[in-house]
């Protein structure tokens, strides 16, 4: 495997110079080819997502496949504009010059993706890499093998290895890839592995985009409409059984609203994810990816209850089908592991607070989250929360939906990530913004050349005009 990886990498080192010179029409053709192959393989993609995660056709269509069609179409529509060198203003010494920003491809890129939205999270950075004119090596997750296989098939159908190549496999494949001097690494996964990736990249001074995770809080304030908030949170928390990087991880509710929220959340959950109000509707509710993660989440519940937390709703688990029912935990001690690590499952801890500033202090006591949600009808409170916290992205009176707009950057901050993707932000991630100055014959640069005697007027002028 190492030999094959090295030879594909070497081939891409040559081919990246050819790709640099592709124009918008040529790249659009590649994006269209990719879209056509996805369309052709659509039913296999749904089958793979069903195998890996028990994702329903509808959920997979909305959150993985149609999502990618939308992103490809958006890139096709805008690529000509994105690629155009951007004019910028002049400086004193380039007064007569043309000043431009060129978007040059980074070159050869490595894209490593996780298992939770295994199709979308590989295709989204890939289409941005293609739009920006790069070669890429892809490493999908070994924990979603059916989807990794279909990704590999699509890539083989559309591209020569010297342009895009997919290597399936586990950490050994990642480690081999991470030893190579790529021009850029785009990694989506956990903060712990993000650190390994960044360390490996540092050896070659390779630039990185890290799309990571963490604990995304939701603050519900006094003024919020609780039943509306509960339904939206139930959907955002339980889609893909909570295995969503921007799922609400825990909820902060005013003390006297806790019971109302528990009632509204359990009712919403029954409506959305159960059949006849009793049995989980497996067509709407994914399984936990594998036994290891199933046990990890069960252990989080057990640890919390052993330290005094209460299961206020749900708590049922079925090991054979790797299903954990929607669960609410209350009375959580801060020492509970569930309050200190990303849950990535359908368990929602509720923390009560007295004042909004207490809620803000809880959020700020943890690492900066990938998402922060606010439910409030009070614009002053909303502004106060936004101004006094930091997060990759925020929705007010909703959850998750910021990811669906390609006009918004998607990414984290510090431990939830660095850099961003989607739309022009993805294009720029895979491009180097190169400053290019076309000097004119009539230029003023020489005024700053030596000898400096008698040139104090230049300093005075520069102080005024720079
Ligand atoms: P992970 O970090 O365990 O794995 C991600 C990828 O890294 C996989 O392809 C895996 O094979 C590879 N990998 C694993 N160990 C490695 C190592 N030692 N060296 C190099 N590569 C290695 O993450 P996961 O469990 O697949 O996904 C869940 C995590 O991803 C959560 O933290 C979640 O929040 C995050 N996530 C973030 C986003 C986002 O857009 N920010 C999206 C989805 C998931």
Short mmCIF file of C-alpha atoms in Angstrom, two decimals, residues 5-331:
data_model
loop_
_atom_site.label_atom_id
_atom_site.label_comp_id
_atom_site.label_asym_id
_atom_site.label_seq_id
_atom_site.Cartn_x
_atom_site.Cartn_y
_atom_site.Cartn_z
CA UNK A 5 0.42 5.67 -2.18
CA UNK A 6 3.89 7.04 -2.86
CA UNK A 7 3.63 6.49 -6.60
CA UNK A 8 0.19 8.17 -6.81
CA UNK A 9 1.54 11.04 -4.72
CA UNK A 10 4.50 11.42 -7.08
CA UNK A 11 2.23 11.34 -10.13
CA UNK A 12 0.09 14.08 -8.60
CA UNK A 13 3.22 16.16 -7.93
CA UNK A 14 3.68 16.31 -11.72
CA UNK A 15 0.06 16.64 -12.73
CA UNK A 16 -0.70 19.50 -10.37
CA UNK A 17 1.19 21.81 -12.73
CA UNK A 18 -1.12 20.85 -15.58
CA UNK A 19 -4.19 21.40 -13.41
CA UNK A 20 -3.02 24.87 -12.37
CA UNK A 21 -3.69 26.07 -15.88
CA UNK A 22 -7.24 24.79 -16.15
CA UNK A 23 -9.87 27.44 -16.71
CA UNK A 24 -13.35 27.70 -15.24
CA UNK A 25 -14.98 25.82 -18.12
CA UNK A 26 -12.63 22.85 -17.70
CA UNK A 27 -13.16 22.68 -13.96
CA UNK A 28 -16.93 23.00 -14.39
CA UNK A 29 -16.77 20.02 -16.73
CA UNK A 30 -15.06 18.01 -13.98
CA UNK A 31 -17.73 19.04 -11.47
CA UNK A 32 -20.46 18.02 -13.94
CA UNK A 33 -18.77 14.65 -14.46
CA UNK A 34 -18.67 14.14 -10.70
CA UNK A 35 -22.34 15.07 -10.34
CA UNK A 36 -23.35 12.73 -13.16
CA UNK A 37 -21.50 9.84 -11.54
CA UNK A 38 -23.15 10.54 -8.17
CA UNK A 39 -26.55 10.55 -9.93
CA UNK A 40 -25.73 7.27 -11.63
CA UNK A 41 -24.70 5.67 -8.33
CA UNK A 42 -27.38 7.30 -6.20
CA UNK A 43 -29.21 4.13 -5.19
CA UNK A 44 -25.91 2.47 -4.18
CA UNK A 45 -25.07 5.51 -2.06
CA UNK A 46 -28.40 5.18 -0.22
CA UNK A 47 -27.81 1.45 0.28
CA UNK A 48 -24.33 2.14 1.65
CA UNK A 49 -25.61 4.76 4.10
CA UNK A 50 -28.33 2.34 5.19
CA UNK A 51 -25.65 -0.35 5.79
CA UNK A 52 -23.26 1.88 7.65
CA UNK A 53 -25.65 3.94 9.75
CA UNK A 54 -29.21 2.74 9.08
CA UNK A 55 -29.79 6.13 7.48
CA UNK A 56 -33.21 6.36 5.89
CA UNK A 57 -33.46 7.23 2.22
CA UNK A 58 -35.09 10.57 3.06
CA UNK A 59 -32.52 11.61 5.66
CA UNK A 60 -29.62 10.49 3.46
CA UNK A 61 -31.07 12.41 0.51
CA UNK A 62 -31.50 15.63 2.48
CA UNK A 63 -28.32 15.60 4.54
CA UNK A 64 -25.88 13.90 2.18
CA UNK A 65 -26.79 13.60 -1.49
CA UNK A 66 -29.03 16.56 -2.35
CA UNK A 67 -26.80 18.67 -0.11
CA UNK A 68 -23.88 17.83 -2.41
CA UNK A 69 -25.89 18.44 -5.61
CA UNK A 70 -26.68 21.89 -4.21
CA UNK A 71 -23.03 22.60 -3.48
CA UNK A 72 -21.87 21.38 -6.89
CA UNK A 73 -24.50 23.51 -8.67
CA UNK A 74 -23.55 26.53 -6.58
CA UNK A 75 -19.87 26.07 -7.46
CA UNK A 76 -20.69 25.60 -11.16
CA UNK A 77 -22.75 28.80 -11.15
CA UNK A 78 -20.15 30.91 -9.36
CA UNK A 79 -16.77 29.44 -10.28
CA UNK A 80 -16.03 31.90 -13.10
CA UNK A 81 -16.58 34.78 -10.69
CA UNK A 82 -14.59 33.15 -7.86
CA UNK A 83 -11.58 32.46 -10.11
CA UNK A 84 -11.38 35.95 -11.55
CA UNK A 85 -8.37 37.87 -10.19
CA UNK A 86 -9.68 40.49 -7.77
CA UNK A 87 -8.72 44.15 -8.24
CA UNK A 88 -7.63 45.92 -5.07
CA UNK A 89 -6.63 49.52 -4.31
CA UNK A 90 -3.12 50.86 -4.66
CA UNK A 91 -0.40 51.72 -2.17
CA UNK A 92 1.84 54.77 -2.39
CA UNK A 93 4.71 52.93 -4.10
CA UNK A 94 2.42 51.08 -6.47
CA UNK A 95 0.31 54.09 -7.31
CA UNK A 96 0.46 53.59 -11.05
CA UNK A 97 0.50 49.80 -10.85
CA UNK A 98 -2.30 47.27 -11.24
CA UNK A 99 -2.82 45.43 -7.95
CA UNK A 100 -4.55 42.05 -8.06
CA UNK A 101 -5.27 38.98 -5.96
CA UNK A 102 -4.88 35.75 -7.93
CA UNK A 103 -6.44 32.53 -6.70
CA UNK A 104 -3.88 29.87 -7.45
CA UNK A 105 -4.49 26.19 -6.61
CA UNK A 106 -2.76 24.94 -3.47
CA UNK A 107 -1.53 21.98 -5.57
CA UNK A 108 -1.78 18.47 -4.14
CA UNK A 109 -4.22 18.05 -1.28
CA UNK A 110 -5.05 15.35 1.23
CA UNK A 111 -8.67 15.05 2.37
CA UNK A 112 -9.41 12.86 5.40
CA UNK A 113 -13.06 12.43 6.39
CA UNK A 114 -15.11 10.91 9.24
CA UNK A 115 -17.93 8.35 9.31
CA UNK A 116 -20.96 10.30 10.50
CA UNK A 117 -21.96 11.98 7.21
CA UNK A 118 -19.50 9.87 5.27
CA UNK A 119 -20.60 10.84 1.77
CA UNK A 120 -21.21 14.54 2.25
CA UNK A 121 -18.10 15.17 4.32
CA UNK A 122 -15.83 13.72 1.66
CA UNK A 123 -17.62 15.16 -1.38
CA UNK A 124 -17.95 18.70 -0.03
CA UNK A 125 -14.22 19.41 0.40
CA UNK A 126 -13.50 17.42 -2.76
CA UNK A 127 -15.71 19.59 -4.96
CA UNK A 128 -14.05 22.71 -3.52
CA UNK A 129 -10.61 21.21 -4.22
CA UNK A 130 -11.65 20.48 -7.83
CA UNK A 131 -13.16 23.95 -8.26
CA UNK A 132 -9.89 25.46 -7.06
CA UNK A 133 -7.86 23.36 -9.56
CA UNK A 134 -6.14 20.85 -7.28
CA UNK A 135 -5.08 17.23 -7.28
CA UNK A 136 -6.34 15.30 -4.27
CA UNK A 137 -5.87 12.07 -2.39
CA UNK A 138 -8.92 11.03 -0.38
CA UNK A 139 -8.99 8.93 2.79
CA UNK A 140 -12.57 8.19 3.87
CA UNK A 141 -13.35 6.62 7.25
CA UNK A 142 -12.86 2.89 7.82
CA UNK A 143 -15.89 2.94 10.17
CA UNK A 144 -18.31 3.55 7.28
CA UNK A 145 -16.85 0.99 4.82
CA UNK A 146 -19.86 0.69 2.49
CA UNK A 147 -19.86 4.44 1.83
CA UNK A 148 -16.08 4.49 1.47
CA UNK A 149 -16.38 1.80 -1.22
CA UNK A 150 -18.93 3.73 -3.24
CA UNK A 151 -16.88 6.91 -2.93
CA UNK A 152 -13.90 4.99 -4.28
CA UNK A 153 -15.98 3.67 -7.19
CA UNK A 154 -17.25 7.14 -8.11
CA UNK A 155 -13.73 8.57 -8.01
CA UNK A 156 -12.42 5.79 -10.27
CA UNK A 157 -15.25 6.46 -12.73
CA UNK A 158 -14.49 10.17 -12.93
CA UNK A 159 -10.77 10.71 -12.52
CA UNK A 160 -7.32 9.40 -13.33
CA UNK A 161 -5.26 8.61 -10.23
CA UNK A 162 -2.82 11.37 -11.10
CA UNK A 163 -5.67 13.82 -10.50
CA UNK A 164 -7.90 12.38 -7.75
CA UNK A 165 -7.38 9.06 -5.99
CA UNK A 166 -9.11 7.44 -3.05
CA UNK A 167 -7.35 5.18 -0.54
CA UNK A 168 -9.65 3.29 1.77
CA UNK A 169 -8.33 2.06 5.08
CA UNK A 170 -7.65 2.80 8.70
CA UNK A 171 -5.14 4.75 10.69
CA UNK A 172 -2.18 3.02 9.02
CA UNK A 173 -3.25 4.48 5.66
CA UNK A 174 -3.75 7.91 7.24
CA UNK A 175 -0.33 7.74 8.89
CA UNK A 176 1.39 6.83 5.61
CA UNK A 177 -0.39 9.70 3.88
CA UNK A 178 0.40 12.15 6.65
CA UNK A 179 4.13 11.51 6.19
CA UNK A 180 3.97 13.03 2.68
CA UNK A 181 4.59 16.70 1.94
CA UNK A 182 1.15 17.67 0.63
CA UNK A 183 0.45 21.30 -0.21
CA UNK A 184 -2.70 21.27 1.91
CA UNK A 185 -4.50 18.91 4.28
CA UNK A 186 -8.24 19.16 4.84
CA UNK A 187 -9.19 17.07 7.86
CA UNK A 188 -12.66 16.49 9.28
CA UNK A 189 -12.81 14.54 12.52
CA UNK A 190 -12.20 14.72 16.24
CA UNK A 191 -10.06 17.35 17.98
CA UNK A 192 -7.77 14.57 19.31
CA UNK A 193 -6.90 13.32 15.79
CA UNK A 194 -6.88 16.92 14.55
CA UNK A 195 -3.84 17.49 16.79
CA UNK A 196 -2.07 14.47 15.25
CA UNK A 197 -2.83 15.80 11.76
CA UNK A 198 -1.58 19.29 12.61
CA UNK A 199 1.61 17.91 14.13
CA UNK A 200 2.28 15.82 11.00
CA UNK A 201 1.56 18.84 8.79
CA UNK A 202 3.95 21.00 10.80
CA UNK A 203 6.88 18.76 9.76
CA UNK A 204 6.41 19.89 6.13
CA UNK A 205 4.86 23.29 6.94
CA UNK A 206 1.79 22.08 5.09
CA UNK A 207 -1.25 24.30 5.55
CA UNK A 208 -4.25 22.67 7.25
CA UNK A 209 -7.97 23.09 7.47
CA UNK A 210 -9.33 21.33 10.54
CA UNK A 211 -13.07 20.74 10.73
CA UNK A 212 -13.40 19.36 14.25
CA UNK A 213 -16.07 18.89 16.89
CA UNK A 214 -16.69 19.47 20.55
CA UNK A 215 -19.57 20.34 22.83
CA UNK A 216 -22.05 22.64 21.08
CA UNK A 217 -24.30 24.30 23.65
CA UNK A 218 -27.86 25.55 23.31
CA UNK A 219 -29.04 28.42 25.48
CA UNK A 220 -32.78 28.76 25.96
CA UNK A 221 -33.68 32.02 27.66
CA UNK A 222 -36.70 33.17 29.69
CA UNK A 223 -38.46 34.61 26.65
CA UNK A 224 -38.15 31.53 24.39
CA UNK A 225 -41.11 29.61 23.05
CA UNK A 226 -40.34 26.29 24.74
CA UNK A 227 -42.42 23.96 22.58
CA UNK A 228 -40.98 25.45 19.40
CA UNK A 229 -37.45 25.22 20.80
CA UNK A 230 -37.98 21.65 22.01
CA UNK A 231 -39.16 20.41 18.62
CA UNK A 232 -36.25 22.00 16.76
CA UNK A 233 -33.72 20.76 19.31
CA UNK A 234 -35.23 17.24 19.21
CA UNK A 235 -34.77 17.16 15.43
CA UNK A 236 -31.25 18.66 15.51
CA UNK A 237 -30.15 16.39 18.34
CA UNK A 238 -31.65 13.17 17.03
CA UNK A 239 -31.09 13.36 13.29
CA UNK A 240 -28.47 10.66 12.59
CA UNK A 241 -29.04 9.60 16.25
CA UNK A 242 -27.05 12.54 17.55
CA UNK A 243 -23.96 11.65 15.52
CA UNK A 244 -23.73 15.14 14.07
CA UNK A 245 -20.80 17.46 14.70
CA UNK A 246 -23.09 20.47 15.18
CA UNK A 247 -25.84 18.66 17.13
CA UNK A 248 -26.84 20.44 20.34
CA UNK A 249 -24.58 18.70 22.86
CA UNK A 250 -26.16 20.08 26.04
CA UNK A 251 -28.96 22.52 26.91
CA UNK A 252 -28.92 25.47 29.28
CA UNK A 253 -32.45 26.26 30.53
CA UNK A 254 -33.73 28.72 33.16
CA UNK A 255 -34.44 26.77 36.39
CA UNK A 256 -38.19 27.23 36.32
CA UNK A 257 -38.46 26.16 32.65
CA UNK A 258 -36.77 22.78 33.05
CA UNK A 259 -39.92 20.69 33.54
CA UNK A 260 -41.72 22.45 30.67
CA UNK A 261 -38.75 21.69 28.40
CA UNK A 262 -38.60 18.01 29.43
CA UNK A 263 -42.32 17.60 28.65
CA UNK A 264 -42.11 19.42 25.31
CA UNK A 265 -38.92 17.57 24.24
CA UNK A 266 -40.34 14.13 25.07
CA UNK A 267 -43.56 14.93 23.19
CA UNK A 268 -41.64 16.21 20.16
CA UNK A 269 -39.41 13.14 20.21
CA UNK A 270 -42.41 10.83 20.28
CA UNK A 271 -43.96 12.67 17.31
CA UNK A 272 -40.79 12.67 15.23
CA UNK A 273 -39.02 9.40 15.99
CA UNK A 274 -41.50 6.86 17.33
CA UNK A 275 -44.18 4.66 15.75
CA UNK A 276 -47.48 4.56 17.63
CA UNK A 277 -45.80 6.50 20.43
CA UNK A 278 -44.01 3.36 21.64
CA UNK A 279 -41.52 1.87 19.27
CA UNK A 280 -38.59 3.68 17.68
CA UNK A 281 -39.31 4.29 13.99
CA UNK A 282 -36.16 2.84 12.45
CA UNK A 283 -36.92 4.59 9.18
CA UNK A 284 -36.37 7.91 10.93
CA UNK A 285 -33.78 7.00 13.51
CA UNK A 286 -30.23 5.92 12.71
CA UNK A 287 -28.21 3.37 14.63
CA UNK A 288 -25.01 4.05 16.49
CA UNK A 289 -22.15 3.44 14.08
CA UNK A 290 -20.53 0.46 15.83
CA UNK A 291 -20.46 -1.52 19.11
CA UNK A 292 -17.51 0.52 20.41
CA UNK A 293 -19.37 3.83 20.09
CA UNK A 294 -22.58 2.19 21.42
CA UNK A 295 -20.69 1.12 24.56
CA UNK A 296 -19.02 4.53 24.84
CA UNK A 297 -22.39 6.32 24.95
CA UNK A 298 -23.95 3.80 27.35
CA UNK A 299 -20.90 4.26 29.60
CA UNK A 300 -21.45 8.04 29.55
CA UNK A 301 -25.03 7.55 30.80
CA UNK A 302 -23.91 5.06 33.48
CA UNK A 303 -21.09 7.29 34.65
CA UNK A 304 -23.46 10.29 34.94
CA UNK A 305 -26.14 8.36 36.87
CA UNK A 306 -23.53 6.81 39.17
CA UNK A 307 -22.48 10.37 40.06
CA UNK A 308 -26.03 11.52 40.85
CA UNK A 309 -27.57 12.48 37.48
CA UNK A 310 -31.16 11.47 36.78
CA UNK A 311 -32.59 10.00 33.56
CA UNK A 312 -35.61 12.26 33.06
CA UNK A 313 -36.69 10.70 29.79
CA UNK A 314 -35.68 7.66 27.72
CA UNK A 315 -32.56 5.73 28.66
CA UNK A 316 -33.54 2.50 26.87
CA UNK A 317 -30.83 0.83 24.81
CA UNK A 318 -30.80 -2.17 22.42
CA UNK A 319 -27.33 -3.59 21.93
CA UNK A 320 -28.27 -5.94 19.06
CA UNK A 321 -29.56 -3.14 16.86
CA UNK A 322 -27.05 -0.60 18.26
CA UNK A 323 -29.91 1.72 19.11
CA UNK A 324 -29.98 4.17 22.00
CA UNK A 325 -33.36 5.79 22.55
CA UNK A 326 -33.61 9.58 22.87
CA UNK A 327 -32.55 10.35 26.42
CA UNK A 328 -32.64 13.39 28.69
CA UNK A 329 -30.34 13.68 31.71
CA UNK A 330 -30.84 16.18 34.54
CA UNK A 331 -29.17 17.08 37.85
#
